[in-house]
Tab-separated table of C-alpha atoms in Angstrom:
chain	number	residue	atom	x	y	z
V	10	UNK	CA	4.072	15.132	-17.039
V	11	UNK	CA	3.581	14.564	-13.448
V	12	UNK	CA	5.585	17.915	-12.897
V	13	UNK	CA	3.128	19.793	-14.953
V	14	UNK	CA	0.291	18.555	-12.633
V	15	UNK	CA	1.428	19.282	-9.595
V	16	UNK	CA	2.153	22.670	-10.388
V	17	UNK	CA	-1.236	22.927	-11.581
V	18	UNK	CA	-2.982	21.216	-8.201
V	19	UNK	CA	-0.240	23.987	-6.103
V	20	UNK	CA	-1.522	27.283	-8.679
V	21	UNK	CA	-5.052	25.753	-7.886
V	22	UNK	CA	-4.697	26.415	-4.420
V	23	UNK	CA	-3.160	29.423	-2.970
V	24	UNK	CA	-2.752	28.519	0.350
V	25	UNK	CA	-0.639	25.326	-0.825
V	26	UNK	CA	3.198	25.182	-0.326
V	27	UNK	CA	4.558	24.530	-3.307
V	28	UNK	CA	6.419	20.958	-3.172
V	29	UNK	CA	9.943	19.976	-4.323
V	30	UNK	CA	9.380	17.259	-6.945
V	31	UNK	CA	12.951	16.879	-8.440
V	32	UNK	CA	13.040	13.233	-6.831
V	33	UNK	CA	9.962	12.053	-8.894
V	34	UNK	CA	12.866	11.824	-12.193
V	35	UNK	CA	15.631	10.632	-10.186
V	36	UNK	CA	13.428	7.090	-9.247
V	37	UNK	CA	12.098	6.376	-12.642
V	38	UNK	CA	14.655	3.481	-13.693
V	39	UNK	CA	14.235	1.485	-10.627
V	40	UNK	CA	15.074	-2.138	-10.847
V	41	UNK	CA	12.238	-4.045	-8.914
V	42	UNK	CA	13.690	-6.956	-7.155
V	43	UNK	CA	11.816	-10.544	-7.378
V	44	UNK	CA	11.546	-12.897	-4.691
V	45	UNK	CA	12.564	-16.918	-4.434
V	46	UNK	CA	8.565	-17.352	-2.859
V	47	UNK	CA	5.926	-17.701	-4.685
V	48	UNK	CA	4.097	-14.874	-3.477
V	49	UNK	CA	4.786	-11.637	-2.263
V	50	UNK	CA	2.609	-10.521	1.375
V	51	UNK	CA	1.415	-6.779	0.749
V	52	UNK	CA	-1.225	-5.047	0.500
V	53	UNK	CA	-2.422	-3.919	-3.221
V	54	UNK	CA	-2.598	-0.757	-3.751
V	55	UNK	CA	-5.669	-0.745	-5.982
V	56	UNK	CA	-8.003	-3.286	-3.614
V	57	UNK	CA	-6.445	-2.035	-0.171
V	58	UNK	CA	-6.519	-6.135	0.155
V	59	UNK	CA	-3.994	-7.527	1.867
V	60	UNK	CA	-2.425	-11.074	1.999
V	61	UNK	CA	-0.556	-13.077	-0.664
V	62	UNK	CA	0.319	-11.929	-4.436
V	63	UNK	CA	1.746	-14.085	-6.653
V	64	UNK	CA	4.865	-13.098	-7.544
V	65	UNK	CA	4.182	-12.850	-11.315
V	66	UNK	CA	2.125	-9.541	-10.569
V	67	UNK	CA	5.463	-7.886	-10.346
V	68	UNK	CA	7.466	-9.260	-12.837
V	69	UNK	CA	4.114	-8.257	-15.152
V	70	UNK	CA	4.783	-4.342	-14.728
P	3	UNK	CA	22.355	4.267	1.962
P	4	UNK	CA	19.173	5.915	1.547
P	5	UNK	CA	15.792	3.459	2.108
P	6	UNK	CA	12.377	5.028	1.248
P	7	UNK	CA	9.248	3.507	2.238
P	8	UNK	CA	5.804	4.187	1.215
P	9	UNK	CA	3.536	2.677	3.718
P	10	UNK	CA	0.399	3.416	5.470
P	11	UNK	CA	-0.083	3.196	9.586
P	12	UNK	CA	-3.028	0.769	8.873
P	13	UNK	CA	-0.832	-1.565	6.586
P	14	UNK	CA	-0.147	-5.039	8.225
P	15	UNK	CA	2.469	-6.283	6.006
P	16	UNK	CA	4.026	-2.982	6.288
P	17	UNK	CA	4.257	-3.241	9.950
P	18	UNK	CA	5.592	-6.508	9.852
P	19	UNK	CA	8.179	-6.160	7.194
P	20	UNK	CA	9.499	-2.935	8.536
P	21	UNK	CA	10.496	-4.948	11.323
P	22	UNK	CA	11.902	-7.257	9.298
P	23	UNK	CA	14.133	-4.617	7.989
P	24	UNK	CA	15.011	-3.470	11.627
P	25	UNK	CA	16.715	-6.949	12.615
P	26	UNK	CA	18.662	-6.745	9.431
P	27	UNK	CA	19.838	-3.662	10.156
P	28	UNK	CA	20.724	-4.707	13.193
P	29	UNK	CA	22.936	-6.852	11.753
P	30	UNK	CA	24.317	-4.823	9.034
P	31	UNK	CA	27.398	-3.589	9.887
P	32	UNK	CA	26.692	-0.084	8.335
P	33	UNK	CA	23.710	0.512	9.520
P	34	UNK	CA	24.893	3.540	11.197
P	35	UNK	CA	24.815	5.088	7.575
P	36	UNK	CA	21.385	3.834	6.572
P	37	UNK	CA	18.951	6.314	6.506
P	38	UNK	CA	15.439	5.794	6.631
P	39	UNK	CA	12.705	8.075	4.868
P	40	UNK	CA	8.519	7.193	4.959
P	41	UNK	CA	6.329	8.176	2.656
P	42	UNK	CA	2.505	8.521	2.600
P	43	UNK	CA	0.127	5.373	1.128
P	44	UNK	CA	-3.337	5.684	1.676
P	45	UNK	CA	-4.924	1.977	1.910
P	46	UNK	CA	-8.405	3.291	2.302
P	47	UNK	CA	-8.893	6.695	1.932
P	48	UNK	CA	-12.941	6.716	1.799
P	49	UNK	CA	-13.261	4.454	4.985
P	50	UNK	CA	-15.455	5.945	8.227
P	51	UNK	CA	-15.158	4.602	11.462
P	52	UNK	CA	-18.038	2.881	12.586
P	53	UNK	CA	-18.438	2.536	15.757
P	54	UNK	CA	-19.102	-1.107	17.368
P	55	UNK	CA	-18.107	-2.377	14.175
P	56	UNK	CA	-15.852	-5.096	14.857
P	57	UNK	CA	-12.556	-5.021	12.429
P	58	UNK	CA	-13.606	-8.121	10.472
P	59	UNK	CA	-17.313	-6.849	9.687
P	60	UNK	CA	-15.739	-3.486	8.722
P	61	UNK	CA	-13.114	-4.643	6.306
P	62	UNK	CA	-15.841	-6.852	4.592
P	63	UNK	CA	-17.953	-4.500	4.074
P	64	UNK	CA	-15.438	-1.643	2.843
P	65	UNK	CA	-13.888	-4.074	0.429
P	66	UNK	CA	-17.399	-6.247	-0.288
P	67	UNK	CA	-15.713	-9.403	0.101
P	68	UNK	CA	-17.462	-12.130	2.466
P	69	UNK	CA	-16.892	-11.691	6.045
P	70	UNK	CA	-14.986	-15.557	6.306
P	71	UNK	CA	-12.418	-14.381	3.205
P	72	UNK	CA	-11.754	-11.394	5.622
P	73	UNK	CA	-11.376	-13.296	8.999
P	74	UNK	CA	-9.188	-15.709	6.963
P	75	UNK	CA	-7.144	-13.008	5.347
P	76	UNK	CA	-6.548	-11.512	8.672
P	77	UNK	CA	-6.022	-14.600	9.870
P	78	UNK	CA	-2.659	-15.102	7.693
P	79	UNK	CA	-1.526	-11.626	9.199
P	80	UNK	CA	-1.682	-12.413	12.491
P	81	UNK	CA	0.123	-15.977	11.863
P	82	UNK	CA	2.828	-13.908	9.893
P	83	UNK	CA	2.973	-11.483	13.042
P	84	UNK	CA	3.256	-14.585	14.782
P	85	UNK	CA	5.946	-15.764	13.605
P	86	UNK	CA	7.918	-12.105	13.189
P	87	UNK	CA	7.359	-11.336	17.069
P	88	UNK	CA	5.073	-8.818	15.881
P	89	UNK	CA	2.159	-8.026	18.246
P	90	UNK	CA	-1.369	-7.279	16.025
P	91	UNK	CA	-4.430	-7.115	17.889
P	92	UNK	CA	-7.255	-7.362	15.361
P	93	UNK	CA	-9.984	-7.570	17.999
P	94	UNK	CA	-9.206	-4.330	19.283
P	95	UNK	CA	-8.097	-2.903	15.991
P	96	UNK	CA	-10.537	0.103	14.240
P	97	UNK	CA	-10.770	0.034	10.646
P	98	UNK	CA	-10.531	3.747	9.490
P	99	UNK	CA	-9.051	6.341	6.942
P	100	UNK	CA	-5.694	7.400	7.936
P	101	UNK	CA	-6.111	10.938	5.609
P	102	UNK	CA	-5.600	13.479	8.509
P	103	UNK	CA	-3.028	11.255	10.023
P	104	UNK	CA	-1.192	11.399	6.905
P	105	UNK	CA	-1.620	15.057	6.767
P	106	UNK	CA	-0.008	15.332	10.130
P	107	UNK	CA	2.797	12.584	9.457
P	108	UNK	CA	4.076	15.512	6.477
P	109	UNK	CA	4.202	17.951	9.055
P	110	UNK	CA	6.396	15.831	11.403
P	111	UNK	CA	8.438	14.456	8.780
P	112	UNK	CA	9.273	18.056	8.097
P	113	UNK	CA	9.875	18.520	11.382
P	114	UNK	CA	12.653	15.516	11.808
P	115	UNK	CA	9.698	13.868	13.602
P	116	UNK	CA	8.379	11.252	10.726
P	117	UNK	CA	10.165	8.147	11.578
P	118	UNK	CA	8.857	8.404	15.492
P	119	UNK	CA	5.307	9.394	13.815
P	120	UNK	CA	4.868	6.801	11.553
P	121	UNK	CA	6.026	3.948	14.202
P	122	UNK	CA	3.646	5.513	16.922
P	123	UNK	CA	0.550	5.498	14.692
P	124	UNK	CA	1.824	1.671	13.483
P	125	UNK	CA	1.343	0.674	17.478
P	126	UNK	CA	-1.533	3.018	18.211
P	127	UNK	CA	-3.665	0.902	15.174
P	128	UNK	CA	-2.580	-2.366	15.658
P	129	UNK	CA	-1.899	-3.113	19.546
P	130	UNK	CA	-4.139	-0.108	21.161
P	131	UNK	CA	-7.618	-0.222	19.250
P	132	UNK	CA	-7.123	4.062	18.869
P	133	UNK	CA	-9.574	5.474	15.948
P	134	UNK	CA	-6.659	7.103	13.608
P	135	UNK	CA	-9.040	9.209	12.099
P	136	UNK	CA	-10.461	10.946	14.986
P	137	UNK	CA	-8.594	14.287	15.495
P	138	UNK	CA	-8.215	14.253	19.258
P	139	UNK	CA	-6.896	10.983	18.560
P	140	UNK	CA	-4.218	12.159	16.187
P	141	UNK	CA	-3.603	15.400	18.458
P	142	UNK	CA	-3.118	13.351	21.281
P	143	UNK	CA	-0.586	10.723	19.538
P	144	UNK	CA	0.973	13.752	17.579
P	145	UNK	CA	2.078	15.483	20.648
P	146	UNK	CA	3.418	12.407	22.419
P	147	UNK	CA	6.601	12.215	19.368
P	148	UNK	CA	6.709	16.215	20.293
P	149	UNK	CA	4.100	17.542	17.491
P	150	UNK	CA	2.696	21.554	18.208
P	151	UNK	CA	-0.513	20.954	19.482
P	152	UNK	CA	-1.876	24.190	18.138
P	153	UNK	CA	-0.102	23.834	14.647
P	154	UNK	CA	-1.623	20.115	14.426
P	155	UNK	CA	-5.416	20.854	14.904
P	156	UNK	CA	-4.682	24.003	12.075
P	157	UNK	CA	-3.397	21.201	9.847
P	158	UNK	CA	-6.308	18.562	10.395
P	159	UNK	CA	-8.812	21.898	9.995
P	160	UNK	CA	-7.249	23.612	7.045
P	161	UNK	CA	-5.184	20.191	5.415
P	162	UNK	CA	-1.964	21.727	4.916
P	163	UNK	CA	0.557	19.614	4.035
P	164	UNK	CA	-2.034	17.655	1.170
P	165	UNK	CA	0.081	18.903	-1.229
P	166	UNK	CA	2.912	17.176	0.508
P	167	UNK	CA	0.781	13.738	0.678
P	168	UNK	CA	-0.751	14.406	-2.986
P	169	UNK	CA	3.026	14.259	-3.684
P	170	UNK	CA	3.654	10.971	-2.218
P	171	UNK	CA	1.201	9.694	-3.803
P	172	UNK	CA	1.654	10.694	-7.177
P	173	UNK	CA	5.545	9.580	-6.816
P	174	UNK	CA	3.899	6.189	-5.967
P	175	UNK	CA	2.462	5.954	-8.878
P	176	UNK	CA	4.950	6.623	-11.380
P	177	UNK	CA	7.399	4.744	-10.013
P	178	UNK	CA	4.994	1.767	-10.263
P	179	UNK	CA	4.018	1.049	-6.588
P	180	UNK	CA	1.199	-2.273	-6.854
P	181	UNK	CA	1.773	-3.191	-3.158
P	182	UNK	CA	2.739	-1.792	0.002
P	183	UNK	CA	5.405	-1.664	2.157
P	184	UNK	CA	7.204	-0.509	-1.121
P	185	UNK	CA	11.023	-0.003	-0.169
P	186	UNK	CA	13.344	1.750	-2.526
P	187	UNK	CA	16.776	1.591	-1.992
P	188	UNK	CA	19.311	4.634	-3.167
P	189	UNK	CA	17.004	5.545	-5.185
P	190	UNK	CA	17.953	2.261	-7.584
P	191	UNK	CA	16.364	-1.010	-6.253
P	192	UNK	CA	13.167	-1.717	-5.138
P	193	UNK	CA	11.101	-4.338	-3.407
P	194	UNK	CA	7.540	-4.182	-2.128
P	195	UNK	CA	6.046	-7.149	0.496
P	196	UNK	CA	7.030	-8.193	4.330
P	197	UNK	CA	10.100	-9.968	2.578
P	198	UNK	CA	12.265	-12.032	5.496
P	199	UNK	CA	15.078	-10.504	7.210
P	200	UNK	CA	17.381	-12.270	5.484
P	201	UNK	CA	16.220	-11.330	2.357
P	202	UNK	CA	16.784	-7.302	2.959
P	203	UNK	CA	19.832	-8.449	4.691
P	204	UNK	CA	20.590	-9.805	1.240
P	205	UNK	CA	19.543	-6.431	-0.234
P	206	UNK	CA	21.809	-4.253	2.076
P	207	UNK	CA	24.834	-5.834	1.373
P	208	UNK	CA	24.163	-5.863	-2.756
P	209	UNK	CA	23.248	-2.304	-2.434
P	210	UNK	CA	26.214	-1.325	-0.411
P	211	UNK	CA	28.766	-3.418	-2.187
P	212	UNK	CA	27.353	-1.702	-5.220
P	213	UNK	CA	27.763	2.043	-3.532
P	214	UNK	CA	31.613	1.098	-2.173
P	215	UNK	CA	32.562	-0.168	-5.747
P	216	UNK	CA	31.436	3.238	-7.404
């Protein structure tokens, strides 16, 4: 699916390389690995916030 | 053994735990066979420098959250820093997009130059108060890791390499990326946060154990 729009994005756009995207299927089973803290420091991805996450925010996905 | 890492220059728990995962590796004893690939995050992408904006005011206002929950958030970073030996200098610091930066970290990544990019533009943010989204800025930086001068003010003009970044991104998010630093390891494990050393010392032993048993 992703494929299929990035393809689209490069035809939209001429000028555009076109970009090797065989990795995107070899990362899909990823095992996430917890943590023995309670939280996690990062910064989330959809707030651009940064500090402590609970760690349960992970184990939720 | 293969570690990816999305991250943005402007990340502070990316900064810190990447050096967190430079004194395990340099305890690990095969560290010469680590290899180490970044990839694009963009923390803020709509952000404008303001000048004479201090960093605290700035982040408030980009993320509406009251300017004490900011000072106190950065406050946490900086005792974090603290204790990682990690300089941060938030007085100093400019809050900013890091788009064009990002456009120009592609280019240097495909030109064997993205590690020494992305770890130039980490200290030029956090410990020399430089604007990342001002192109003579990212000229200037660019050519100090050895960046064409001429071929990086085409790429800030005519954004070649976004589909590279728009890449990056999307892999982000179908792998599930919620917080950066996001480190993938051989393409099997992952882990996102400024975890302690001796938890991605941990990490690179399982993961190489794992590799040597195969």
């Amino acid at each position: 699916m992703l494929n299929d729009k990035e393809k689209m994005v490069s035809d939209g756009n001429k000028e555009v390389r076109k970009v090797q995207l065989t990795e995107l299927k070899m990362i899909q089973d990823l095992t996430i690995l917890g943590s023995d803290d309670s939280a996690d420091f990062f910064c989330d991805v959809n707030t651009g916030i940064c500090g402590p996450v609970p760690e349960k925010k992970e184990e939720e996905k | 053994m293969k570690i990816t890492i999305w991250s943005d220059f402007v990340c502070p728990f990316c900064y810190i735990g990447e050096s967190h995962l430079e004194e395990a590796l340099k305890k690990f004893e095969h560290a010469d066979e680590v290899e180490i690939e970044y990839k694009s995050f963009l923390l803020s992408p709509e952000s404008q420098y303001t000048p004479g904006k201090n960093y605290y005011q700035a982040f408030a206002d980009e993320k509406g959250v009251p300017l004490e929950q900011a000072k106190a958030m950065m406050g946490q970073v900086l005792d974090m820093a603290k204790q990682s030996s990690v300089s941060i200098n938030y007085d100093i610091a400019k809050f900013t997009n890091t788009v064009d930066a990002h456009h120009v970290f592609q280019y240097a990544k495909a030109e064997g130059k993205g590690n020494e990019f992305f770890k130039r533009f980490y200290d030029a943010h956090f410990n020399e108060g430089e604007v990342l989204s001002d192109n003579e800025t990212i000229v200037r930086l660019a050519k100090e890791v050895g960046l064409d001068e001429v071929k990086v003010r085409n790429i800030i003009e005519t954004k070649e390499y976004s589909n590279e970044l728009t890449h990056d991104l999307a892999e982000s998010r179908q792998v599930g990326v919620q917080g950066v630093p996001f480190f993938v390891f051989d393409n099997k494990y992952a882990l996102s946060g400024a975890r302690p050393a001796e938890y991605f010392t941990q990490v690179l032993e399982k993961v190489w154990e794992e590799k040597e048993s195969k």
